[in-house]
Coordinates of C-alpha atoms and ligand atoms in Angstrom, one line a residue:
M40 CA 4.4 61.3 -53.5
A41 CA 1.2 59.7 -52.1
A42 CA 0.5 58.3 -55.4
R43 CA 4.1 56.8 -55.5
R44 CA 3.8 55.5 -52.2
T45 CA 0.2 53.5 -52.9
L46 CA 2.1 52.3 -56.0
V47 CA 4.9 50.7 -53.9
A48 CA 2.5 49.3 -51.4
L49 CA 0.5 47.7 -54.1
A50 CA 3.4 46.2 -55.9
S51 CA 4.8 44.7 -52.5
S52 CA 1.2 43.2 -51.6
I53 CA 1.0 41.7 -55.2
A54 CA 4.5 40.3 -54.6
V55 CA 3.3 38.5 -51.2
V56 CA 0.1 37.2 -52.5
A57 CA 2.1 35.6 -55.4
A58 CA 5.0 34.1 -53.0
G59 CA 2.1 33.0 -50.8
A60 CA 0.4 30.9 -53.4
L61 CA 3.4 28.7 -53.2
A62 CA 2.0 26.4 -50.7
S63 CA 5.0 24.2 -50.1
P64 CA 8.8 25.0 -49.8
A65 CA 10.3 24.9 -53.1
A66 CA 13.5 23.1 -53.0
A67 CA 15.1 24.4 -56.1
H68 CA 14.6 28.0 -54.9
P69 CA 16.5 28.5 -51.8
R70 CA 14.1 31.2 -50.3
S71 CA 10.5 30.1 -50.3
P72 CA 8.1 32.4 -48.8
E73 CA 7.9 29.9 -45.7
E74 CA 11.6 29.8 -45.5
K75 CA 11.8 33.9 -45.4
F76 CA 9.3 33.9 -42.8
A77 CA 10.9 31.0 -40.8
Q78 CA 14.3 32.9 -40.9
K79 CA 12.5 35.9 -38.9
V80 CA 11.7 33.6 -36.2
T81 CA 15.3 33.1 -34.8
T82 CA 16.4 30.5 -32.2
R83 CA 18.1 33.4 -30.2
A84 CA 14.6 35.1 -29.9
V85 CA 13.0 31.6 -28.7
Q86 CA 15.7 31.2 -26.2
D87 CA 15.3 34.6 -24.8
H88 CA 11.8 33.4 -24.1
L89 CA 13.1 30.3 -22.4
A90 CA 15.7 32.2 -20.4
A91 CA 12.6 34.5 -19.2
L92 CA 10.7 31.2 -18.1
Q93 CA 13.9 29.8 -16.3
R94 CA 14.2 33.2 -14.5
I95 CA 10.4 32.8 -13.6
A96 CA 11.0 29.3 -12.3
D97 CA 14.1 30.5 -10.2
E98 CA 11.8 33.0 -8.7
N99 CA 9.1 30.8 -7.7
D100 CA 10.1 27.8 -5.9
G101 CA 12.0 26.2 -8.9
N102 CA 8.9 25.4 -10.8
R103 CA 6.1 26.6 -13.2
A104 CA 3.3 24.1 -12.4
A105 CA -0.4 24.5 -12.5
L106 CA -2.1 26.6 -9.6
T107 CA 1.5 28.2 -8.6
S108 CA 2.8 31.6 -8.6
G109 CA 5.3 30.2 -11.3
Y110 CA 2.6 29.5 -13.7
E111 CA 1.0 33.1 -13.1
A112 CA 4.4 34.6 -13.7
S113 CA 4.9 32.5 -16.8
A114 CA 1.4 33.6 -18.0
L115 CA 2.3 37.3 -17.5
Y116 CA 5.2 37.0 -19.5
V117 CA 3.4 35.5 -22.4
E118 CA 0.6 38.0 -22.3
S119 CA 3.0 40.8 -22.1
V120 CA 5.0 39.5 -25.0
L121 CA 1.9 39.1 -27.1
R122 CA 0.7 42.5 -26.3
K123 CA 3.6 44.5 -27.2
A124 CA 3.4 42.5 -30.5
G125 CA -0.1 44.0 -31.0
Y126 CA -2.3 41.1 -29.9
E127 CA -5.4 41.2 -27.5
T128 CA -5.1 38.2 -25.1
E129 CA -7.8 36.1 -23.4
R130 CA -7.4 34.2 -20.1
D131 CA -9.8 31.3 -20.7
P132 CA -10.8 30.0 -17.3
F133 CA -11.7 26.2 -16.3
T134 CA -12.4 24.5 -13.2
F135 CA -11.4 20.8 -12.2
D136 CA -11.2 18.6 -9.3
R137 CA -8.0 17.3 -7.7
E138 CA -7.6 14.8 -5.2
I139 CA -5.7 16.0 -2.2
I140 CA -3.7 13.4 -0.2
D141 CA -4.2 14.2 3.9
T142 CA -2.7 10.9 4.9
A143 CA -1.3 7.6 3.3
T144 CA 0.3 5.4 5.6
L145 CA 0.7 1.7 6.2
T146 CA 2.5 0.9 9.5
E147 CA 3.4 -2.3 11.0
N148 CA 2.7 -2.3 14.7
S149 CA 3.9 -5.9 15.4
P150 CA 6.0 -8.0 15.3
G151 CA 8.0 -5.2 13.4
S152 CA 7.4 -1.5 13.4
A153 CA 8.0 -0.5 9.6
E154 CA 6.3 2.0 7.8
Y155 CA 5.4 1.5 4.0
E156 CA 4.9 3.9 1.5
V157 CA 1.4 3.6 0.0
D158 CA -1.1 5.1 -2.6
Q159 CA -4.9 5.2 -1.9
M160 CA -6.5 3.8 -4.9
E161 CA -8.6 6.2 -7.1
F162 CA -12.4 5.7 -5.9
S163 CA -11.1 4.1 -2.7
P164 CA -13.2 5.4 0.6
N165 CA -11.1 6.9 3.4
S166 CA -10.4 4.7 6.4
P167 CA -12.0 5.8 9.6
V168 CA -10.1 8.5 11.7
G169 CA -7.1 6.8 12.8
G170 CA -7.1 4.2 10.3
V171 CA -8.1 0.5 10.4
T172 CA -6.0 -1.6 12.6
G173 CA -5.9 -5.5 12.3
D174 CA -3.9 -8.5 11.4
L175 CA -3.0 -9.0 7.9
V176 CA -4.8 -11.9 5.8
A177 CA -3.9 -13.4 2.7
P178 CA -6.2 -15.2 0.5
S179 CA -5.4 -19.0 -0.5
D180 CA -4.3 -18.0 -4.2
P181 CA -2.3 -14.7 -3.6
L182 CA -4.0 -13.0 -6.6
G183 CA -7.5 -13.4 -4.7
C184 CA -9.5 -13.0 -7.9
L185 CA -12.1 -15.6 -6.8
A186 CA -14.5 -15.5 -3.9
T187 CA -13.7 -19.0 -3.1
D188 CA -9.7 -17.8 -2.8
W189 CA -11.4 -16.9 0.9
S190 CA -13.4 -19.8 1.7
T191 CA -10.9 -21.5 3.7
V192 CA -9.5 -18.3 5.3
V193 CA -10.8 -16.1 8.3
A194 CA -10.8 -12.4 7.3
T195 CA -13.3 -11.0 9.5
G196 CA -11.9 -7.8 10.9
K197 CA -8.6 -8.0 9.3
I198 CA -6.5 -6.4 6.4
A199 CA -6.3 -8.3 3.3
L200 CA -2.8 -8.6 1.6
I201 CA -3.3 -9.6 -2.1
S202 CA -1.0 -9.5 -5.1
R203 CA -1.7 -7.6 -8.3
G204 CA -2.4 -9.5 -11.6
A205 CA -5.0 -11.6 -13.5
C206 CA -8.1 -9.7 -12.6
P207 CA -9.0 -5.9 -12.0
F208 CA -8.3 -4.3 -8.4
A209 CA -11.8 -3.8 -7.8
T210 CA -12.5 -7.6 -7.9
K211 CA -9.7 -8.7 -5.6
A212 CA -11.0 -5.8 -3.2
A213 CA -14.5 -6.7 -3.4
N214 CA -13.9 -10.6 -2.7
A215 CA -11.8 -9.4 0.4
E216 CA -14.4 -7.2 1.3
A217 CA -17.3 -10.0 1.1
A218 CA -15.1 -12.2 3.2
G219 CA -15.1 -9.5 6.1
A220 CA -11.8 -7.6 5.5
I221 CA -11.9 -4.1 7.0
G222 CA -9.0 -2.8 4.5
V223 CA -6.9 -4.0 1.7
V224 CA -3.5 -3.6 0.5
I225 CA -2.6 -4.8 -3.0
Y226 CA 1.2 -5.0 -3.9
N227 CA 2.6 -4.6 -7.3
N228 CA 3.8 -7.5 -9.6
V229 CA 6.6 -5.7 -11.1
P230 CA 9.5 -4.4 -9.1
D231 CA 10.7 -1.0 -8.1
V232 CA 7.5 1.1 -8.9
Q233 CA 4.6 2.3 -6.6
L234 CA 1.4 0.8 -7.7
F235 CA -0.9 3.6 -8.5
G236 CA -4.4 1.9 -8.9
T237 CA -8.0 2.7 -9.7
L238 CA -11.0 0.9 -8.5
G239 CA -12.6 2.0 -11.7
A240 CA -15.7 3.3 -9.8
E241 CA -17.1 3.8 -6.5
G242 CA -18.9 1.0 -4.5
L243 CA -16.5 -0.7 -1.9
T244 CA -16.9 0.3 1.7
V245 CA -13.4 -0.4 2.8
P246 CA -10.1 1.5 2.1
V247 CA -8.0 0.0 -0.6
A248 CA -4.2 0.9 -1.1
G249 CA -1.4 -0.1 -3.4
V250 CA 2.1 -0.9 -2.3
R251 CA 5.5 -1.7 -3.9
Q252 CA 6.0 -5.6 -4.9
A253 CA 9.0 -5.8 -2.4
D254 CA 7.0 -4.2 0.6
G255 CA 4.3 -6.6 -0.3
Q256 CA 6.4 -9.7 -0.5
A257 CA 8.3 -8.6 2.7
L258 CA 4.7 -8.5 4.4
A259 CA 3.9 -11.7 2.9
T260 CA 6.7 -13.6 4.1
A261 CA 6.3 -12.0 7.8
L262 CA 2.8 -13.1 7.5
A263 CA 3.7 -16.7 6.6
A264 CA 5.9 -17.0 9.8
G265 CA 3.2 -15.6 12.1
P266 CA 0.7 -12.7 12.9
V267 CA 1.5 -9.2 11.7
N268 CA -0.6 -6.4 13.0
V269 CA -0.9 -3.5 10.8
T270 CA -2.6 0.1 10.6
L271 CA -3.9 1.4 7.4
D272 CA -4.7 5.0 7.3
L273 CA -5.9 6.5 4.1
T274 CA -7.6 10.0 3.9
S275 CA -8.0 12.3 0.8
H276 CA -10.2 14.9 -0.3
T277 CA -11.1 16.5 -3.7
E278 CA -10.5 20.3 -4.2
T279 CA -11.9 22.2 -6.7
S280 CA -9.4 24.6 -8.4
E281 CA -9.5 27.0 -11.3
S282 CA -6.7 27.8 -13.9
F283 CA -6.8 29.2 -17.3
N284 CA -5.5 29.0 -20.9
I285 CA -4.2 31.9 -22.8
I286 CA -5.8 32.5 -26.2
A287 CA -4.7 34.9 -28.9
E288 CA -5.3 35.1 -32.5
T289 CA -4.3 37.3 -35.5
E290 CA -6.5 40.1 -36.7
Q291 CA -5.9 39.0 -40.1
G292 CA -7.3 36.2 -41.8
R293 CA -10.8 34.7 -42.6
D294 CA -12.8 34.1 -39.5
D295 CA -14.5 30.8 -40.8
N296 CA -11.0 29.1 -41.4
V297 CA -8.8 29.0 -38.2
V298 CA -5.2 27.4 -38.1
M299 CA -4.6 26.9 -34.4
L300 CA -1.3 26.2 -32.6
G301 CA -1.2 25.1 -29.2
A302 CA 1.7 24.3 -26.3
H303 CA 1.1 23.7 -22.7
L304 CA 2.6 26.3 -20.3
D305 CA 2.4 24.5 -17.2
G306 CA 5.1 22.4 -15.9
V307 CA 5.4 19.7 -13.2
E308 CA 6.0 20.5 -9.7
E309 CA 9.8 18.8 -9.8
G310 CA 11.4 21.2 -12.2
P311 CA 11.4 24.5 -14.0
G312 CA 9.8 22.5 -17.3
I313 CA 11.9 24.3 -19.7
N314 CA 12.1 21.6 -22.2
D315 CA 8.7 20.3 -21.3
N316 CA 7.2 22.6 -22.3
G317 CA 9.1 26.0 -22.3
T318 CA 10.4 25.1 -25.6
G319 CA 6.9 24.9 -27.5
S320 CA 5.4 27.6 -25.4
A321 CA 8.6 29.9 -26.3
A322 CA 8.4 28.9 -30.3
I323 CA 4.7 29.6 -30.7
L324 CA 5.2 32.7 -28.9
E325 CA 7.8 33.9 -31.1
V326 CA 6.0 32.7 -34.3
A327 CA 3.0 34.9 -32.9
V328 CA 5.4 37.9 -32.3
Q329 CA 7.1 37.7 -35.9
L330 CA 3.5 37.0 -37.8
A331 CA 2.1 40.2 -36.3
K332 CA 5.5 42.2 -36.9
G333 CA 5.2 43.8 -40.3
N334 CA 1.7 42.9 -40.4
I335 CA 2.3 39.9 -42.9
R336 CA -0.4 39.2 -45.0
H337 CA -2.3 35.7 -44.9
D338 CA -5.7 34.4 -45.7
N339 CA -6.6 32.5 -42.7
T340 CA -6.8 33.4 -39.1
V341 CA -3.9 32.0 -36.8
R342 CA -5.0 31.3 -33.3
F343 CA -2.6 30.4 -30.6
A344 CA -2.9 28.7 -27.3
W345 CA -1.0 28.4 -24.3
W346 CA -2.6 25.4 -22.4
G347 CA -2.9 25.2 -18.3
A348 CA -2.8 22.1 -16.4
E349 CA -1.8 19.7 -19.1
E350 CA 0.5 18.1 -16.6
L351 CA -2.5 17.3 -14.4
G352 CA -4.4 15.4 -17.2
L353 CA -4.7 17.4 -20.4
I354 CA -7.4 19.6 -18.4
G355 CA -7.0 23.0 -20.2
S356 CA -7.2 21.9 -23.5
T357 CA -10.0 19.5 -22.9
A358 CA -11.7 22.2 -21.3
Y359 CA -11.4 24.5 -24.2
V360 CA -12.6 21.9 -26.9
E361 CA -15.5 20.9 -24.7
E362 CA -16.4 24.5 -24.3
L363 CA -16.2 25.1 -28.1
A364 CA -18.1 22.0 -28.9
T365 CA -21.1 23.8 -26.9
Q366 CA -21.0 26.6 -29.4
E367 CA -22.6 25.8 -32.7
G368 CA -20.1 25.9 -35.5
E369 CA -16.9 26.9 -33.2
L370 CA -15.1 23.6 -33.7
D371 CA -15.9 23.7 -37.7
R372 CA -14.0 26.9 -37.6
I373 CA -10.8 25.2 -37.1
A374 CA -9.1 23.8 -39.8
T375 CA -6.4 22.0 -38.1
Y376 CA -4.8 21.9 -34.7
L377 CA -1.0 21.7 -34.4
N378 CA 0.6 20.5 -30.9
Y379 CA 4.0 21.7 -29.9
D380 CA 5.2 19.7 -26.6
M381 CA 8.7 19.1 -26.1
V382 CA 10.8 20.4 -29.0
G383 CA 14.2 20.7 -27.5
S384 CA 15.1 17.5 -26.0
P385 CA 18.6 17.0 -25.2
N386 CA 19.2 13.5 -26.9
Y387 CA 16.5 14.5 -29.5
I388 CA 15.0 12.8 -32.3
I389 CA 13.1 15.1 -35.1
G390 CA 9.6 13.5 -34.6
V391 CA 6.4 14.2 -36.3
Y392 CA 3.1 12.9 -35.1
D393 CA 2.4 9.9 -37.2
A394 CA -1.2 10.9 -38.4
D395 CA -1.0 8.5 -41.5
E396 CA 0.0 5.8 -39.3
S397 CA 2.9 4.8 -41.7
T398 CA 5.0 3.5 -38.5
Y399 CA 2.8 3.3 -35.7
P400 CA -1.1 2.0 -35.3
A401 CA -2.7 4.9 -33.7
P402 CA -4.7 4.1 -30.5
V403 CA -7.4 6.9 -31.6
E404 CA -9.3 7.4 -34.5
V405 CA -7.4 10.0 -36.6
P406 CA -9.6 12.6 -38.2
E407 CA -9.4 13.4 -41.9
G408 CA -7.2 16.1 -42.6
S409 CA -4.5 15.0 -40.1
V410 CA -2.7 13.4 -42.7
A411 CA -2.3 16.5 -44.7
T412 CA -1.5 18.5 -41.6
E413 CA 1.5 15.7 -41.1
A414 CA 2.6 16.3 -44.5
V415 CA 2.8 20.0 -44.2
L416 CA 5.5 19.4 -41.5
T417 CA 7.3 16.5 -43.1
S418 CA 7.2 18.1 -46.6
W419 CA 9.1 21.1 -44.9
F420 CA 11.8 18.9 -43.3
D421 CA 12.0 16.9 -46.7
S422 CA 12.6 20.5 -48.8
I423 CA 15.4 21.3 -46.6
G424 CA 17.0 17.8 -46.5
Q425 CA 16.3 17.2 -42.8
P426 CA 15.8 13.7 -41.5
W427 CA 12.9 13.1 -39.4
V428 CA 10.9 10.2 -37.9
D429 CA 7.5 9.4 -37.0
T430 CA 6.3 9.5 -33.3
E431 CA 3.0 7.9 -32.2
F432 CA -0.2 9.7 -32.7
S433 CA -1.0 8.6 -29.2
G434 CA -3.2 11.6 -28.0
R435 CA -0.6 11.8 -25.2
S436 CA -0.6 15.6 -25.1
D437 CA -2.9 18.5 -25.9
Y438 CA -4.2 17.4 -29.1
Q439 CA -6.3 14.6 -27.7
A440 CA -9.4 16.7 -27.0
F441 CA -9.1 17.9 -30.6
I442 CA -8.7 14.7 -32.5
L443 CA -11.6 13.3 -30.1
N444 CA -13.8 16.0 -31.3
G445 CA -12.8 15.3 -35.0
I446 CA -10.4 18.2 -35.8
P447 CA -7.4 17.2 -37.8
A448 CA -4.3 17.7 -36.1
S449 CA -0.5 16.9 -35.9
G450 CA 2.5 18.3 -34.3
L451 CA 6.2 18.0 -33.5
F452 CA 8.1 16.1 -30.6
T453 CA 11.8 15.7 -30.0
G454 CA 11.3 12.8 -27.5
A455 CA 10.7 12.1 -23.8
D456 CA 10.9 9.0 -21.8
D457 CA 11.5 6.6 -24.8
V458 CA 15.1 5.3 -25.2
K459 CA 17.2 6.3 -28.3
T460 CA 17.7 3.5 -30.6
D461 CA 20.8 3.0 -32.9
E462 CA 19.0 4.0 -35.8
E463 CA 17.9 7.4 -34.3
V464 CA 21.7 7.9 -33.6
A465 CA 22.5 7.2 -37.2
L466 CA 20.0 10.2 -38.3
F467 CA 20.3 12.7 -35.5
G468 CA 23.4 11.8 -33.5
G469 CA 23.4 11.6 -29.7
T470 CA 23.4 8.6 -27.4
A471 CA 21.8 5.3 -27.8
G472 CA 20.5 3.3 -24.8
I473 CA 19.3 6.4 -22.8
T474 CA 16.2 8.4 -23.0
H475 CA 15.5 11.1 -25.2
D476 CA 15.2 13.6 -22.4
P477 CA 16.9 12.0 -19.2
N478 CA 15.6 15.0 -17.1
Y479 CA 12.0 14.4 -18.1
H480 CA 9.7 15.8 -15.3
S481 CA 12.7 16.1 -13.0
A482 CA 14.6 19.1 -11.6
G483 CA 17.2 18.9 -14.1
D484 CA 14.7 20.1 -16.9
D485 CA 16.4 23.6 -16.9
L486 CA 17.7 25.9 -19.5
S487 CA 20.7 23.5 -19.8
N488 CA 18.6 20.8 -20.8
V489 CA 17.5 22.1 -24.0
N490 CA 19.5 21.2 -27.2
E491 CA 19.9 24.3 -29.3
T492 CA 19.9 22.4 -32.4
A493 CA 17.0 20.5 -32.0
L494 CA 15.3 23.9 -30.9
G495 CA 16.6 25.6 -34.0
I496 CA 15.3 22.8 -36.5
M497 CA 11.9 22.5 -34.8
T498 CA 11.3 26.3 -34.4
Q499 CA 12.0 26.8 -38.2
A500 CA 9.6 24.0 -39.1
I501 CA 6.9 25.5 -36.6
A502 CA 7.5 29.0 -38.4
A503 CA 7.3 27.5 -41.7
S504 CA 4.4 25.3 -41.4
T505 CA 2.4 28.2 -39.6
Y506 CA 3.2 30.5 -42.7
S507 CA 2.2 27.9 -45.1
L508 CA -1.1 26.8 -43.5
A509 CA -1.9 30.7 -42.8
W510 CA -2.2 31.0 -46.4
D511 CA -3.6 27.8 -47.5
T512 CA -5.4 24.8 -45.9
S513 CA -6.8 23.4 -49.1
A514 CA -5.1 20.4 -48.7
I515 CA -6.5 19.8 -45.5
N516 CA -10.1 20.9 -45.7
G517 CA -10.3 22.4 -49.3
V518 CA -10.7 25.8 -48.1
S519 CA -8.6 28.6 -49.7
G520 CA -8.7 32.3 -50.6
P521 CA -9.6 35.3 -48.7
G522 CA -12.9 34.1 -48.0
D523 CA -15.9 36.4 -48.0
G524 CA -14.2 39.3 -46.5
Y525 CA -16.3 39.3 -43.4
V526 CA -15.0 41.4 -40.5
H527 CA -16.4 41.4 -37.1
P528 CA -18.6 44.4 -36.2
G529 CA -17.3 47.0 -33.8
K530 CA -14.1 46.9 -31.8
G531 CA -12.7 43.9 -30.4
H532 CA -12.1 42.4 -33.9
G533 CA -9.0 40.4 -33.9
P534 CA -6.8 38.9 -31.6
G535 CA -8.4 37.0 -28.5
K536 CA -11.8 37.6 -29.5
H537 CA -14.2 34.8 -29.3
L538 CA -17.5 35.0 -31.5
G539 CA -20.4 35.7 -29.3
S540 CA -23.7 34.3 -30.5
E541 CA -24.8 37.6 -32.2
D542 CA -21.5 37.6 -34.2
R543 CA -22.1 33.9 -35.2
V544 CA -25.5 34.6 -36.5
L545 CA -23.9 37.5 -38.8
L546 CA -21.3 35.1 -39.8
E547 CA -23.9 32.6 -40.9
R548 CA -25.8 35.0 -42.9
A549 CA -22.5 36.5 -44.3
S550 CA -21.5 33.0 -45.7
Ligands
LIG686 N1 2.7 14.6 -22.4 C1 3.9 15.1 -22.3 C2 4.2 15.8 -20.9 O1 4.9 15.2 -20.2 O2 3.9 16.9 -20.9 C3 5.1 14.5 -23.0 C4 5.0 13.4 -23.7 C5 4.1 13.4 -24.8 C6 5.6 12.2 -23.1 C7 4.4 12.1 -25.6 C8 5.6 11.1 -24.0 C9 4.9 10.9 -25.1
LIG687 ZN1 4.7 18.3 -21.8

């Protein structure tokens, strides 16, 4: 009986190894190993995770933003699903500074009494308590880029009103300050949007604000007719906050060749963040569950990350990569990083990060191995006859820190704030002339904002590519096979464990 069981086990493991050797999905064979694994990762299960995240948002002021109870509840959900699947999970903490706005007002005292919406420019000093009060003054050239624009104007004790354009905000503000202005208001040169500006660095002594074009023009018109007295009150302070990423990895697989998948778990404060990025979070969660289930064999470690504070500026993923960079050899262990941010957009495209720059020149240097990573995704789509398009390899999500540190990357994206084209409609249906996600970063990004077809296509691609890379990354970094069989000493081997320095020494000796 025992002997027989061993035989059966042996036979099935040989079958898995043989099947795993087929690195790319075979179109002729309807059930490639990747396809078989992908079929276990069902859209229904991913939607159940999304429903849980929606419930969490509903119970936590309608959002899951960093530093909120909704983020904490989202994290607890992900951790509990992972633990039930057998993973150890790690909270990877990071701290960061945020600017908190206390006051930002521009008030017209006379002749009118209007209030204008203002933004304190980054690096602007605060105003004194109660703000600065004075008459507005404009340079002879409304752009105020030259010191001589102030030579015929008395600015002492006044508040400068300057148009955006032609030179940096800091230049405009410095010229006004040198002319004696006690505050600076810069108005936009494009309609309908608030001016959020930065001075680039500290150095000025007067407060500097941005306003909308229409507001600036209205003030300029009033000023041309006679004195306009205003109060500019800007106060903000920085606060240090702490958040965390969640990291988990498979027990199986060689430690020196890690395939990493990531999705940001935080949303914006404006809404529940179900497409952005409940979808990526839920999809990799279900891949993790199914990979652990049945203890599916693979040669490489698969590591999963749910990033924190992406929406506040890619903060969690950046902190993680920078931390690994301080530990010798840690970054080298990562064969490739796959990013999944928004994979269920309602007016979707099936987009793959364009690492080979076949459509878009990348604004960043593309690490070697990224092209082969993209090819794993595109060859999956090609093998099942699914049309896809390139999306810019822009670094505008959590892969940025990875590519800046030379780690190959790619990922999937169904679109956000770009307008759908007729060509895209021909490929994927939907509506031309509106954005891929009209509810991007808004309260409407709820469960009903997710397109089930897009989510299903992307989930299958994520699952199939993960399976394929879990077996073989040789096209990316030349590494294949089970490795040297190194196992972490003692307990704690497997999911969630980062190597300590002792472990690393052993690893080096072993390889
Ligand atoms: N950075 C993404 C977010 O808002 O979370 C979405 C995004 C990525 C939007 C790339 C546009 C382009
Ligand atoms: Zn996002």
